[in-house]
Amino acid sequence: MQFDIITIFPHIFGHYFQTSILKKAQEKKLISINIHDLRDWATDKHKTVDDTPYGGGPGMILKVGPIYRALKFLDSKSIKKEKVLLLSPQGKKFDQKMAKDLSNYERIVLVCGRYEGVDARVDKLVDEKISIGDYVLTGGELPAMVMVDSITRLVPKVINEDSLKEESFSLSKNCLEYPQYTRPEVFTYKSKSAKLKKLKVPKVLLSGNHQEIAKWKQERFNKLTR
Ligand code: SAM
């Protein structure tokens, strides 16, 4: 599984992609992540990739030309199953189901916008526009990281398959995981009114009775709502 990210801030990604599960997935060659600087496809000596909007208005717009040339450079006949996606608050809402579907692709190309956005003609050069939620970020880099992260953990062998079976959204859009606890069995703390309070782990989880524990988890799994 290959990710290609087109951005004007390639340095943003390094630390995150070189940590924990994403790092291991790359080391094991289960995924590869290539970051491309959009300015490499600018044609002037100042490496211009943006310009003012036609019709006036605030801010700058990423130009269609450099994005077209970047996508052309990445075009590959040998890749059979790929999606070219533009990050945009106006796009289709990203969710776990989409992450699961995309984890079956050979390659995903992510185009990150910046400033006031991207020339609308780029819509014709991509398969789809994707939003990670109904809020506006300064650029498409965080959405790209969110997508790479959530898709990667669904790629076979990246994480233990058992962890994926019973996690939130694994069965449906509304299904949430059961509550989880770890040591200590009793957590004592001072409340805002300075009273000592105790928070206990449900007894059944300490019982060692695997059948009862499985029943307890099953009863809570997929029954919780936000
Ligand atoms: N002017 C645009 C609008 O009102 O829809 C917002 C542009 S935003 C400041 C700059 C870039 O950040 C966008 O082109 C997009 O690539 C990215 N972006 C911002 N919010 C996003 C979101 N919720 N999902 C995906 N991408 C987003």
PDB file of C-alpha atoms and ligand atoms in Angstrom:
ATOM      1  CA  MET A   1       0.000   0.000   0.000  1.00  0.00           C
ATOM      2  CA  GLN A   2       1.481   3.300  -1.092  1.00  0.00           C
ATOM      3  CA  PHE A   3       0.576   6.849  -0.087  1.00  0.00           C
ATOM      4  CA  ASP A   4       1.708   9.847  -2.141  1.00  0.00           C
ATOM      5  CA  ILE A   5       1.098  13.234  -0.545  1.00  0.00           C
ATOM      6  CA  ILE A   6       1.369  16.490  -2.486  1.00  0.00           C
ATOM      7  CA  THR A   7       1.932  19.522  -0.248  1.00  0.00           C
ATOM      8  CA  ILE A   8       3.666  22.876  -0.070  1.00  0.00           C
ATOM      9  CA  PHE A   9       4.923  22.012   3.448  1.00  0.00           C
ATOM     10  CA  PRO A  10       6.655  18.625   3.081  1.00  0.00           C
ATOM     11  CA  HIS A  11       8.602  19.007   6.356  1.00  0.00           C
ATOM     12  CA  ILE A  12       5.378  18.868   8.435  1.00  0.00           C
ATOM     13  CA  PHE A  13       4.986  15.100   8.193  1.00  0.00           C
ATOM     14  CA  GLY A  14       8.358  13.719   9.302  1.00  0.00           C
ATOM     15  CA  HIS A  15       7.942  13.277  13.024  1.00  0.00           C
ATOM     16  CA  TYR A  16       4.464  11.830  12.989  1.00  0.00           C
ATOM     17  CA  PHE A  17       5.127   9.345  10.227  1.00  0.00           C
ATOM     18  CA  GLN A  18       8.367   8.258  11.905  1.00  0.00           C
ATOM     19  CA  THR A  19       6.687   7.270  15.179  1.00  0.00           C
ATOM     20  CA  SER A  20       5.105   4.103  16.563  1.00  0.00           C
ATOM     21  CA  ILE A  21       2.816   2.007  14.349  1.00  0.00           C
ATOM     22  CA  LEU A  22       3.282   4.101  11.211  1.00  0.00           C
ATOM     23  CA  LYS A  23       7.057   3.821  11.546  1.00  0.00           C
ATOM     24  CA  LYS A  24       6.887   0.043  12.048  1.00  0.00           C
ATOM     25  CA  ALA A  25       4.475  -0.396   9.128  1.00  0.00           C
ATOM     26  CA  GLN A  26       6.990   1.340   6.863  1.00  0.00           C
ATOM     27  CA  GLU A  27       9.935  -0.631   8.257  1.00  0.00           C
ATOM     28  CA  LYS A  28       8.040  -3.881   7.584  1.00  0.00           C
ATOM     29  CA  LYS A  29       7.258  -2.585   4.068  1.00  0.00           C
ATOM     30  CA  LEU A  30       3.521  -2.973   4.649  1.00  0.00           C
ATOM     31  CA  ILE A  31       3.081   0.643   3.568  1.00  0.00           C
ATOM     32  CA  SER A  32       5.232   3.338   1.986  1.00  0.00           C
ATOM     33  CA  ILE A  33       4.673   7.081   2.283  1.00  0.00           C
ATOM     34  CA  ASN A  34       6.106   9.499  -0.260  1.00  0.00           C
ATOM     35  CA  ILE A  35       5.911  13.232   0.341  1.00  0.00           C
ATOM     36  CA  HIS A  36       6.115  15.512  -2.701  1.00  0.00           C
ATOM     37  CA  ASP A  37       6.804  19.246  -2.623  1.00  0.00           C
ATOM     38  CA  LEU A  38       4.306  20.938  -4.939  1.00  0.00           C
ATOM     39  CA  ARG A  39       6.905  23.649  -5.634  1.00  0.00           C
ATOM     40  CA  ASP A  40       8.910  21.064  -7.606  1.00  0.00           C
ATOM     41  CA  TRP A  41       6.260  21.480 -10.311  1.00  0.00           C
ATOM     42  CA  ALA A  42       6.294  25.297 -10.378  1.00  0.00           C
ATOM     43  CA  THR A  43       7.715  26.681 -13.617  1.00  0.00           C
ATOM     44  CA  ASP A  44       9.125  30.083 -12.572  1.00  0.00           C
ATOM     45  CA  LYS A  45      12.321  30.825 -10.687  1.00  0.00           C
ATOM     46  CA  HIS A  46      10.358  31.871  -7.562  1.00  0.00           C
ATOM     47  CA  LYS A  47       8.611  28.465  -7.532  1.00  0.00           C
ATOM     48  CA  THR A  48       5.179  30.080  -7.431  1.00  0.00           C
ATOM     49  CA  VAL A  49       2.310  27.705  -6.691  1.00  0.00           C
ATOM     50  CA  ASP A  50      -0.440  30.176  -5.723  1.00  0.00           C
ATOM     51  CA  ASP A  51      -2.099  33.315  -7.051  1.00  0.00           C
ATOM     52  CA  THR A  52      -4.908  35.768  -6.238  1.00  0.00           C
ATOM     53  CA  PRO A  53      -8.516  34.665  -6.916  1.00  0.00           C
ATOM     54  CA  TYR A  54     -10.314  35.763 -10.093  1.00  0.00           C
ATOM     55  CA  GLY A  55     -13.201  38.061  -9.232  1.00  0.00           C
ATOM     56  CA  GLY A  56     -11.376  39.349  -6.172  1.00  0.00           C
ATOM     57  CA  GLY A  57     -11.531  38.265  -2.558  1.00  0.00           C
ATOM     58  CA  PRO A  58      -9.097  37.612   0.255  1.00  0.00           C
ATOM     59  CA  GLY A  59      -6.178  35.186   0.286  1.00  0.00           C
ATOM     60  CA  MET A  60      -4.372  33.080  -2.253  1.00  0.00           C
ATOM     61  CA  ILE A  61      -5.449  30.040  -4.278  1.00  0.00           C
ATOM     62  CA  LEU A  62      -3.245  27.066  -5.198  1.00  0.00           C
ATOM     63  CA  LYS A  63      -2.818  27.046  -8.981  1.00  0.00           C
ATOM     64  CA  VAL A  64      -4.107  24.193 -11.151  1.00  0.00           C
ATOM     65  CA  GLY A  65      -0.899  23.913 -13.278  1.00  0.00           C
ATOM     66  CA  PRO A  66       1.568  22.677 -10.633  1.00  0.00           C
ATOM     67  CA  ILE A  67      -1.036  20.238  -9.245  1.00  0.00           C
ATOM     68  CA  TYR A  68      -1.723  18.892 -12.752  1.00  0.00           C
ATOM     69  CA  ARG A  69       2.007  18.394 -13.395  1.00  0.00           C
ATOM     70  CA  ALA A  70       2.496  16.710  -9.992  1.00  0.00           C
ATOM     71  CA  LEU A  71      -0.368  14.288 -10.680  1.00  0.00           C
ATOM     72  CA  LYS A  72       0.973  13.610 -14.188  1.00  0.00           C
ATOM     73  CA  PHE A  73       4.394  12.826 -12.705  1.00  0.00           C
ATOM     74  CA  LEU A  74       2.783  10.377 -10.262  1.00  0.00           C
ATOM     75  CA  ASP A  75       0.620   8.766 -12.939  1.00  0.00           C
ATOM     76  CA  SER A  76       1.579   5.117 -13.245  1.00  0.00           C
ATOM     77  CA  LYS A  77       0.215   2.488 -15.590  1.00  0.00           C
ATOM     78  CA  SER A  78       1.414  -0.336 -13.331  1.00  0.00           C
ATOM     79  CA  ILE A  79      -0.840   0.691 -10.433  1.00  0.00           C
ATOM     80  CA  LYS A  80      -4.261  -0.889 -10.952  1.00  0.00           C
ATOM     81  CA  LYS A  81      -6.263   0.190  -7.914  1.00  0.00           C
ATOM     82  CA  GLU A  82      -5.720   3.769  -6.838  1.00  0.00           C
ATOM     83  CA  LYS A  83      -7.615   6.835  -5.656  1.00  0.00           C
ATOM     84  CA  VAL A  84      -6.538  10.430  -6.160  1.00  0.00           C
ATOM     85  CA  LEU A  85      -8.121  12.544  -3.434  1.00  0.00           C
ATOM     86  CA  LEU A  86      -8.218  16.277  -2.789  1.00  0.00           C
ATOM     87  CA  LEU A  87      -8.510  17.287   0.859  1.00  0.00           C
ATOM     88  CA  SER A  88     -11.282  19.854   1.168  1.00  0.00           C
ATOM     89  CA  PRO A  89     -13.806  20.918   3.825  1.00  0.00           C
ATOM     90  CA  GLN A  90     -16.341  20.732   0.983  1.00  0.00           C
ATOM     91  CA  GLY A  91     -15.656  17.048   0.320  1.00  0.00           C
ATOM     92  CA  LYS A  92     -17.359  13.798   1.270  1.00  0.00           C
ATOM     93  CA  LYS A  93     -17.054  13.133   5.009  1.00  0.00           C
ATOM     94  CA  PHE A  94     -14.276  10.697   5.948  1.00  0.00           C
ATOM     95  CA  ASP A  95     -15.257   7.883   8.315  1.00  0.00           C
ATOM     96  CA  GLN A  96     -14.156   4.409   9.397  1.00  0.00           C
ATOM     97  CA  LYS A  97     -16.019   2.718   6.549  1.00  0.00           C
ATOM     98  CA  MET A  98     -14.207   4.870   4.010  1.00  0.00           C
ATOM     99  CA  ALA A  99     -10.904   4.140   5.785  1.00  0.00           C
ATOM    100  CA  LYS A 100     -11.660   0.403   5.523  1.00  0.00           C
ATOM    101  CA  ASP A 101     -12.531   0.670   1.803  1.00  0.00           C
ATOM    102  CA  LEU A 102      -9.399   2.701   1.069  1.00  0.00           C
ATOM    103  CA  SER A 103      -7.194   0.203   2.936  1.00  0.00           C
ATOM    104  CA  ASN A 104      -7.822  -2.190   0.011  1.00  0.00           C
ATOM    105  CA  TYR A 105      -6.278   0.157  -2.540  1.00  0.00           C
ATOM    106  CA  GLU A 106      -2.784  -0.204  -3.949  1.00  0.00           C
ATOM    107  CA  ARG A 107      -2.133   3.516  -3.833  1.00  0.00           C
ATOM    108  CA  ILE A 108      -3.766   6.659  -2.469  1.00  0.00           C
ATOM    109  CA  VAL A 109      -2.671  10.089  -3.680  1.00  0.00           C
ATOM    110  CA  LEU A 110      -3.583  12.964  -1.357  1.00  0.00           C
ATOM    111  CA  VAL A 111      -3.515  16.581  -2.537  1.00  0.00           C
ATOM    112  CA  CYS A 112      -3.257  19.094   0.317  1.00  0.00           C
ATOM    113  CA  GLY A 113      -4.728  22.560  -0.167  1.00  0.00           C
ATOM    114  CA  ARG A 114      -3.587  25.684   1.700  1.00  0.00           C
ATOM    115  CA  TYR A 115      -4.494  29.359   2.090  1.00  0.00           C
ATOM    116  CA  GLU A 116      -7.972  30.098   0.624  1.00  0.00           C
ATOM    117  CA  GLY A 117      -8.016  26.716  -1.060  1.00  0.00           C
ATOM    118  CA  VAL A 118      -7.396  25.237  -4.484  1.00  0.00           C
ATOM    119  CA  ASP A 119      -8.404  26.299  -8.026  1.00  0.00           C
ATOM    120  CA  ALA A 120     -11.807  24.610  -8.560  1.00  0.00           C
ATOM    121  CA  ARG A 121     -10.573  23.048 -11.830  1.00  0.00           C
ATOM    122  CA  VAL A 122      -8.494  20.630  -9.736  1.00  0.00           C
ATOM    123  CA  ASP A 123     -11.833  18.883  -8.967  1.00  0.00           C
ATOM    124  CA  LYS A 124     -11.688  17.523 -12.544  1.00  0.00           C
ATOM    125  CA  LEU A 125      -8.222  16.037 -12.006  1.00  0.00           C
ATOM    126  CA  VAL A 126      -9.027  14.008  -8.881  1.00  0.00           C
ATOM    127  CA  ASP A 127     -11.390  11.104  -8.143  1.00  0.00           C
ATOM    128  CA  GLU A 128     -13.007  12.717  -5.128  1.00  0.00           C
ATOM    129  CA  LYS A 129     -12.820  15.512  -2.546  1.00  0.00           C
ATOM    130  CA  ILE A 130     -12.607  14.375   1.074  1.00  0.00           C
ATOM    131  CA  SER A 131     -13.326  16.298   4.274  1.00  0.00           C
ATOM    132  CA  ILE A 132     -12.277  15.046   7.708  1.00  0.00           C
ATOM    133  CA  GLY A 133     -15.046  17.017   9.431  1.00  0.00           C
ATOM    134  CA  ASP A 134     -17.175  20.118   9.423  1.00  0.00           C
ATOM    135  CA  TYR A 135     -14.516  22.617  10.457  1.00  0.00           C
ATOM    136  CA  VAL A 136     -11.883  24.556   8.548  1.00  0.00           C
ATOM    137  CA  LEU A 137      -8.183  23.854   9.050  1.00  0.00           C
ATOM    138  CA  THR A 138      -5.326  25.933   7.685  1.00  0.00           C
ATOM    139  CA  GLY A 139      -4.243  23.191   5.306  1.00  0.00           C
ATOM    140  CA  GLY A 140      -4.781  19.652   4.048  1.00  0.00           C
ATOM    141  CA  GLU A 141      -1.710  18.283   5.841  1.00  0.00           C
ATOM    142  CA  LEU A 142      -3.470  17.333   9.106  1.00  0.00           C
ATOM    143  CA  PRO A 143      -6.352  15.702   7.181  1.00  0.00           C
ATOM    144  CA  ALA A 144      -3.767  13.768   5.130  1.00  0.00           C
ATOM    145  CA  MET A 145      -2.094  12.571   8.343  1.00  0.00           C
ATOM    146  CA  VAL A 146      -5.463  11.568   9.797  1.00  0.00           C
ATOM    147  CA  MET A 147      -6.290   9.570   6.690  1.00  0.00           C
ATOM    148  CA  VAL A 148      -2.882   7.876   6.409  1.00  0.00           C
ATOM    149  CA  ASP A 149      -3.022   6.952  10.102  1.00  0.00           C
ATOM    150  CA  SER A 150      -6.542   5.519  10.119  1.00  0.00           C
ATOM    151  CA  ILE A 151      -6.130   3.679   6.797  1.00  0.00           C
ATOM    152  CA  THR A 152      -2.724   2.236   7.730  1.00  0.00           C
ATOM    153  CA  ARG A 153      -3.970   0.572  10.921  1.00  0.00           C
ATOM    154  CA  LEU A 154      -6.525  -1.304   8.776  1.00  0.00           C
ATOM    155  CA  VAL A 155      -3.926  -2.625   6.331  1.00  0.00           C
ATOM    156  CA  PRO A 156      -3.481  -6.384   7.014  1.00  0.00           C
ATOM    157  CA  LYS A 157      -0.626  -7.261   9.420  1.00  0.00           C
ATOM    158  CA  VAL A 158      -0.091  -3.650  10.586  1.00  0.00           C
ATOM    159  CA  ILE A 159      -1.788  -4.290  13.927  1.00  0.00           C
ATOM    160  CA  ASN A 160      -3.179  -7.359  15.658  1.00  0.00           C
ATOM    161  CA  GLU A 161      -6.422  -8.269  13.866  1.00  0.00           C
ATOM    162  CA  ASP A 162      -8.144  -8.991  17.210  1.00  0.00           C
ATOM    163  CA  SER A 163      -7.742  -5.319  18.144  1.00  0.00           C
ATOM    164  CA  LEU A 164      -9.693  -4.334  15.039  1.00  0.00           C
ATOM    165  CA  LYS A 165     -12.584  -6.773  15.534  1.00  0.00           C
ATOM    166  CA  GLU A 166     -14.157  -5.195  18.579  1.00  0.00           C
ATOM    167  CA  GLU A 167     -13.209  -1.559  18.268  1.00  0.00           C
ATOM    168  CA  SER A 168     -15.441   1.453  17.790  1.00  0.00           C
ATOM    169  CA  PHE A 169     -17.150   1.676  14.372  1.00  0.00           C
ATOM    170  CA  SER A 170     -16.009  -1.856  13.440  1.00  0.00           C
ATOM    171  CA  LEU A 171     -19.576  -3.135  13.052  1.00  0.00           C
ATOM    172  CA  SER A 172     -21.437   0.008  12.095  1.00  0.00           C
ATOM    173  CA  LYS A 173     -21.258   3.803  12.118  1.00  0.00           C
ATOM    174  CA  ASN A 174     -22.705   4.003  15.639  1.00  0.00           C
ATOM    175  CA  CYS A 175     -21.069   1.033  17.304  1.00  0.00           C
ATOM    176  CA  LEU A 176     -18.703   1.934  20.150  1.00  0.00           C
ATOM    177  CA  GLU A 177     -16.275  -0.240  22.076  1.00  0.00           C
ATOM    178  CA  TYR A 178     -16.994  -1.468  25.638  1.00  0.00           C
ATOM    179  CA  PRO A 179     -15.247   0.389  28.518  1.00  0.00           C
ATOM    180  CA  GLN A 180     -11.634  -0.672  29.213  1.00  0.00           C
ATOM    181  CA  TYR A 181      -9.687  -0.579  32.504  1.00  0.00           C
ATOM    182  CA  THR A 182      -6.156  -1.214  33.706  1.00  0.00           C
ATOM    183  CA  ARG A 183      -4.348  -1.163  37.114  1.00  0.00           C
ATOM    184  CA  PRO A 184      -5.056  -0.084  39.855  1.00  0.00           C
ATOM    185  CA  GLU A 185      -8.261  -1.923  40.814  1.00  0.00           C
ATOM    186  CA  VAL A 186      -9.349   1.022  42.944  1.00  0.00           C
ATOM    187  CA  PHE A 187      -8.400   4.597  42.118  1.00  0.00           C
ATOM    188  CA  THR A 188      -8.809   7.024  45.004  1.00  0.00           C
ATOM    189  CA  TYR A 189      -8.972  10.732  44.275  1.00  0.00           C
ATOM    190  CA  LYS A 190     -10.041  14.017  45.825  1.00  0.00           C
ATOM    191  CA  SER A 191     -13.199  15.502  44.296  1.00  0.00           C
ATOM    192  CA  LYS A 192     -13.648  19.245  43.734  1.00  0.00           C
ATOM    193  CA  SER A 193     -15.397  19.454  47.126  1.00  0.00           C
ATOM    194  CA  ALA A 194     -12.274  17.849  48.704  1.00  0.00           C
ATOM    195  CA  LYS A 195     -14.089  14.567  49.468  1.00  0.00           C
ATOM    196  CA  LEU A 196     -12.166  11.340  48.976  1.00  0.00           C
ATOM    197  CA  LYS A 197     -13.774   9.233  46.262  1.00  0.00           C
ATOM    198  CA  LYS A 198     -13.100   5.762  44.897  1.00  0.00           C
ATOM    199  CA  LEU A 199     -13.406   4.566  41.340  1.00  0.00           C
ATOM    200  CA  LYS A 200     -13.518   0.778  41.041  1.00  0.00           C
ATOM    201  CA  VAL A 201     -12.983  -1.602  38.163  1.00  0.00           C
ATOM    202  CA  PRO A 202     -16.174  -3.671  37.506  1.00  0.00           C
ATOM    203  CA  LYS A 203     -15.919  -6.883  39.587  1.00  0.00           C
ATOM    204  CA  VAL A 204     -16.607  -9.191  36.670  1.00  0.00           C
ATOM    205  CA  LEU A 205     -13.361  -8.084  34.942  1.00  0.00           C
ATOM    206  CA  LEU A 206     -11.376  -9.216  38.009  1.00  0.00           C
ATOM    207  CA  SER A 207     -13.235 -12.517  38.341  1.00  0.00           C
ATOM    208  CA  GLY A 208     -11.076 -14.564  35.967  1.00  0.00           C
ATOM    209  CA  ASN A 209     -14.308 -16.069  34.598  1.00  0.00           C
ATOM    210  CA  HIS A 210     -13.695 -15.775  30.861  1.00  0.00           C
ATOM    211  CA  GLN A 211     -17.264 -16.621  29.894  1.00  0.00           C
ATOM    212  CA  GLU A 212     -18.706 -13.956  32.195  1.00  0.00           C
ATOM    213  CA  ILE A 213     -16.144 -11.406  31.004  1.00  0.00           C
ATOM    214  CA  ALA A 214     -16.957 -12.122  27.353  1.00  0.00           C
ATOM    215  CA  LYS A 215     -20.686 -11.784  28.157  1.00  0.00           C
ATOM    216  CA  TRP A 216     -20.078  -8.465  29.963  1.00  0.00           C
ATOM    217  CA  LYS A 217     -18.098  -7.098  27.020  1.00  0.00           C
ATOM    218  CA  GLN A 218     -20.619  -8.327  24.479  1.00  0.00           C
ATOM    219  CA  GLU A 219     -23.467  -6.700  26.384  1.00  0.00           C
ATOM    220  CA  ARG A 220     -21.718  -3.348  26.261  1.00  0.00           C
ATOM    221  CA  PHE A 221     -20.198  -3.571  22.794  1.00  0.00           C
ATOM    222  CA  ASN A 222     -22.271  -1.829  20.175  1.00  0.00           C
ATOM    223  CA  LYS A 223     -24.804  -0.733  22.822  1.00  0.00           C
ATOM    224  CA  LEU A 224     -23.142   2.518  23.836  1.00  0.00           C
ATOM    225  CA  THR A 225     -24.109   5.832  22.321  1.00  0.00           C
ATOM    226  CA  ARG A 226     -22.446   9.212  22.448  1.00  0.00           C
TER     227      ARG A 226
HETATM  228  N1  SAM B   1     -11.761  28.568   1.645  1.00  0.00           N
HETATM  229  C1  SAM B   1     -12.025  27.192   1.921  1.00  0.00           C
HETATM  230  C2  SAM B   1     -13.496  27.010   2.290  1.00  0.00           C
HETATM  231  O1  SAM B   1     -14.105  27.932   2.805  1.00  0.00           O
HETATM  232  O2  SAM B   1     -14.025  25.891   2.067  1.00  0.00           O
HETATM  233  C3  SAM B   1     -11.159  26.696   3.061  1.00  0.00           C
HETATM  234  C4  SAM B   1      -9.723  26.573   2.693  1.00  0.00           C
HETATM  235  S1  SAM B   1      -8.738  25.895   4.005  1.00  0.00           S
HETATM  236  C5  SAM B   1      -8.309  27.330   4.911  1.00  0.00           C
HETATM  237  C6  SAM B   1      -7.250  25.455   3.195  1.00  0.00           C
HETATM  238  C7  SAM B   1      -7.108  23.984   2.849  1.00  0.00           C
HETATM  239  O3  SAM B   1      -7.115  23.220   4.038  1.00  0.00           O
HETATM  240  C8  SAM B   1      -8.182  23.381   1.990  1.00  0.00           C
HETATM  241  O4  SAM B   1      -7.958  23.632   0.618  1.00  0.00           O
HETATM  242  C9  SAM B   1      -8.079  21.905   2.323  1.00  0.00           C
HETATM  243  O5  SAM B   1      -7.066  21.261   1.570  1.00  0.00           O
HETATM  244  C10 SAM B   1      -7.639  21.931   3.777  1.00  0.00           C
HETATM  245  N2  SAM B   1      -8.745  21.689   4.718  1.00  0.00           N
HETATM  246  C11 SAM B   1      -9.235  22.560   5.624  1.00  0.00           C
HETATM  247  N3  SAM B   1     -10.207  22.027   6.350  1.00  0.00           N
HETATM  248  C12 SAM B   1     -10.359  20.757   5.922  1.00  0.00           C
HETATM  249  C13 SAM B   1     -11.209  19.675   6.293  1.00  0.00           C
HETATM  250  N4  SAM B   1     -12.127  19.808   7.244  1.00  0.00           N
HETATM  251  N5  SAM B   1     -11.074  18.504   5.642  1.00  0.00           N
HETATM  252  C14 SAM B   1     -10.155  18.359   4.658  1.00  0.00           C
HETATM  253  N6  SAM B   1      -9.321  19.350   4.268  1.00  0.00           N
HETATM  254  C15 SAM B   1      -9.414  20.534   4.878  1.00  0.00           C
END
